[in-house]
Coordinates of C-alpha atoms in Angstrom, one line a residue:
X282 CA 5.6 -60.7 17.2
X283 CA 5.9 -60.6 13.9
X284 CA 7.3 -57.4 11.6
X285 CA 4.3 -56.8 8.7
X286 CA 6.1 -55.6 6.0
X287 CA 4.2 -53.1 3.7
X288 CA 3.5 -54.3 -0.1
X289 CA 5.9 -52.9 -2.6
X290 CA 3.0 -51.4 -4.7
X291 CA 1.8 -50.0 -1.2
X292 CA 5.3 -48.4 -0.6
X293 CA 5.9 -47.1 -4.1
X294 CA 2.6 -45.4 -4.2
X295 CA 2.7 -43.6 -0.9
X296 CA 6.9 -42.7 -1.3
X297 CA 6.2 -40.2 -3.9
X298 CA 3.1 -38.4 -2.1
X299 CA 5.2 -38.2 1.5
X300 CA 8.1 -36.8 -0.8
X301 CA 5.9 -34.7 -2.2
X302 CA 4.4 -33.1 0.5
X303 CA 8.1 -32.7 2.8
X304 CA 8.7 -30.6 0.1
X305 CA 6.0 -28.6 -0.1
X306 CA 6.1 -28.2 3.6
X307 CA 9.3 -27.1 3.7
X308 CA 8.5 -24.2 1.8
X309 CA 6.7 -22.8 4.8
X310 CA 9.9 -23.4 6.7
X311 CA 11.5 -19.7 7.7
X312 CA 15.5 -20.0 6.9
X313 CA 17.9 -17.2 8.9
X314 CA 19.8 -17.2 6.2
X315 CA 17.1 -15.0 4.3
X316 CA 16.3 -12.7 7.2
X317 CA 19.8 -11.3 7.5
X318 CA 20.4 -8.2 7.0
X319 CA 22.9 -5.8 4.8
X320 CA 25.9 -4.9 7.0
X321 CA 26.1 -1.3 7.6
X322 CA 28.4 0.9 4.9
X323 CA 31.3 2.2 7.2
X324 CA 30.7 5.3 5.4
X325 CA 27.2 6.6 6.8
X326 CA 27.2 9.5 8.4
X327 CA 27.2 8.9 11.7
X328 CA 24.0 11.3 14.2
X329 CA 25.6 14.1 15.5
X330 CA 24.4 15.4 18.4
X331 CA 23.8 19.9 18.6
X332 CA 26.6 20.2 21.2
X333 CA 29.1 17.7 19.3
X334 CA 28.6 20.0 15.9
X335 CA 30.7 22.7 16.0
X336 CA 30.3 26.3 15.6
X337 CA 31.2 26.9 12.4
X338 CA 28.9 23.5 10.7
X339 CA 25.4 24.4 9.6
X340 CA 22.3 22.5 11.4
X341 CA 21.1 21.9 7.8
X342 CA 22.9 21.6 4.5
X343 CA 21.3 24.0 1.8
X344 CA 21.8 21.5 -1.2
X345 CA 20.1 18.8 1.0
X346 CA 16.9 21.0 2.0
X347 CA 17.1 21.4 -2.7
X348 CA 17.0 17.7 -3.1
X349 CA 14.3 17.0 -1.2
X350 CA 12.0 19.6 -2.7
X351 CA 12.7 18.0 -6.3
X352 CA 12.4 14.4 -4.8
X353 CA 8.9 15.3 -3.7
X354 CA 6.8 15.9 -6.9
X355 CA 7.7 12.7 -8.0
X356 CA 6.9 10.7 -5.4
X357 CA 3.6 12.0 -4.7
X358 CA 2.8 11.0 -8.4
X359 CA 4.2 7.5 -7.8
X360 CA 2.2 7.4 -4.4
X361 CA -1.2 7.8 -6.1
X362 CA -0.2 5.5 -9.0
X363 CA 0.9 2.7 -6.6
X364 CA -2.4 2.9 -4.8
X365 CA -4.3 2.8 -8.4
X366 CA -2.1 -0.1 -9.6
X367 CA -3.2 -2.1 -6.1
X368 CA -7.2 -1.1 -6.6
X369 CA -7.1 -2.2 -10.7
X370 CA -5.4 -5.6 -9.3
X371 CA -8.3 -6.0 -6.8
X372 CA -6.3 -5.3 -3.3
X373 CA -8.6 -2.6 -2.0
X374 CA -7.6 -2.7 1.8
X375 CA -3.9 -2.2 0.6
X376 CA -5.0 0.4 -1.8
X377 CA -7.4 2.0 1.0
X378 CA -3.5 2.4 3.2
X379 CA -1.7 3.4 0.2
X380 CA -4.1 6.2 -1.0
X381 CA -4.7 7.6 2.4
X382 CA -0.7 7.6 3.2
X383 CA 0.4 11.3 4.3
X384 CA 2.7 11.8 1.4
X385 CA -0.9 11.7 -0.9
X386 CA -2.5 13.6 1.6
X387 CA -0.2 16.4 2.0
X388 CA 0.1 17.2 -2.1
X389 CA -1.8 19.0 -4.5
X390 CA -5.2 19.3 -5.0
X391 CA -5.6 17.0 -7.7
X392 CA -3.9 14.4 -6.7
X393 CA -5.8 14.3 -3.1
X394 CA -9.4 14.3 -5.2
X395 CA -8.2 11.2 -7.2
X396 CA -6.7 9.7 -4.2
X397 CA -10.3 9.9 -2.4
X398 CA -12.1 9.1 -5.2
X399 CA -10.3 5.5 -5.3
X400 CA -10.3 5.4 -1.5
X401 CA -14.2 5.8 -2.2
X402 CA -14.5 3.1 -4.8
X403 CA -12.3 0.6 -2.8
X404 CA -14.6 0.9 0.4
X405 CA -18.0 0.5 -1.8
X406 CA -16.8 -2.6 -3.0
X407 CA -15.7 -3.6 0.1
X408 CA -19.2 -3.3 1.2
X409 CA -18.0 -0.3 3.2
X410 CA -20.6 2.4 2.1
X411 CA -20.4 4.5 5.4
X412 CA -16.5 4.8 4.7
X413 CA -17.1 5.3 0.9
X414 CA -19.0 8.2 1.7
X415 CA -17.0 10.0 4.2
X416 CA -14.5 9.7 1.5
X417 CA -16.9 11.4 -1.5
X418 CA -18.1 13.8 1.5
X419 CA -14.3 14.6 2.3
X420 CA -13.5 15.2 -1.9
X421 CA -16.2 17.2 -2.0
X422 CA -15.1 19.9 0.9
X423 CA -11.9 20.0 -0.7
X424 CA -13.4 20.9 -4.0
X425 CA -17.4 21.5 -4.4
X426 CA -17.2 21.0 -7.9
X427 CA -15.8 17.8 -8.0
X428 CA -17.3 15.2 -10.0
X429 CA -17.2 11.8 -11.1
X430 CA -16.5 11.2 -14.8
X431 CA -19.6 10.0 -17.0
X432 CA -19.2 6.3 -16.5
X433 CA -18.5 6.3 -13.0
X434 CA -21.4 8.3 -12.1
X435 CA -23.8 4.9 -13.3
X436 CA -21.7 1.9 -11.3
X437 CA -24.2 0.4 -8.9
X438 CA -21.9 0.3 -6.0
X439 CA -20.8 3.7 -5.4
X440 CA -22.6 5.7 -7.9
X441 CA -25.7 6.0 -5.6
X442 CA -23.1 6.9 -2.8
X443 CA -21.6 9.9 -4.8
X444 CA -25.3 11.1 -5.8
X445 CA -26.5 11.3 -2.4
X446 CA -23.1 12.9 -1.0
X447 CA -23.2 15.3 -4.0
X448 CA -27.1 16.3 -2.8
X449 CA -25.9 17.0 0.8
X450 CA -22.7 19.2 -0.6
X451 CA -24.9 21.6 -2.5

């Protein structure tokens, strides 16, 4: 038998295109290189265990116990900011996870009603509407007299949704 050779124009159309595409597919390829991770600093404190402490060490450092309680405030802020940030740019399941995280949950008042209050919106337009309401419903045992502002109160998805959990509240 005989070899059939492909056409030059043939070859030089169809070179570029498989190029192409081994590159593109490569991107998908997972390198270890990437997925290594940072050595351990020798300096980390190492667990100690209650009987290896001695006596004389204190179970919890004072100044430690101080840092955290200033780290907080900020944080919870960030929190409910990060959450808004991922509903304005349209991820409302990760926004849904980030506004129902403990940290939001466990901080003021305020910040909790504005946290629901996006939960709320993201699972109305998620076509979610039982969700969105246990959200209003759960804002509005935390604080009867919460309300949304003027030009929320109209939107077509969750604005009939607040009404009706604002009727049951009062």
């Amino acid at each position: 038998m005989k070899a059939r050779m492909m056409p030059m124009t043939t070859l030089t159309r169809t070179l570029p295109a498989a190029a192409l595409l081994a590159v593109l597919a490569s991107g998908c390829a997972e390198y270890p290189i990437f997925d290594s991770k940072p050595a351990r600093n020798g300096s980390h404190p190492k667990a100690v265990t209650v009987i290896d402490r001695s006596p004389n060490q204190p179970a919890r450092p004072k100044e430690r116990s101080r840092e955290r309680e200033r780290d907080d405030g900020p944080k919870e802020s960030d929190g409910l900011r990060e959450g808004i940030r991922m509903y304005d740019e349209g991820d409302y399941n990760g926004a849904i996870r980030r506004l129902g995280a403990r940290d939001l949950n466990n901080g003021p008042l305020a910040t909790r009603l504005s946290a629901l209050k996006y939960t709320a919106f993201s699972y109305c337009v998620t076509a979610r509407p039982a969700q969105c309401r246990q959200a209003f419903d759960k804002a509005l045992r935390l604080d009867p007299s919460f309300d949304l502002a003027p030009g929320e109160h109209g939107h077509p998805l969750w604005g009939p949704v607040f009404t009706k959990a604002k009727q049951a509240a009062d």
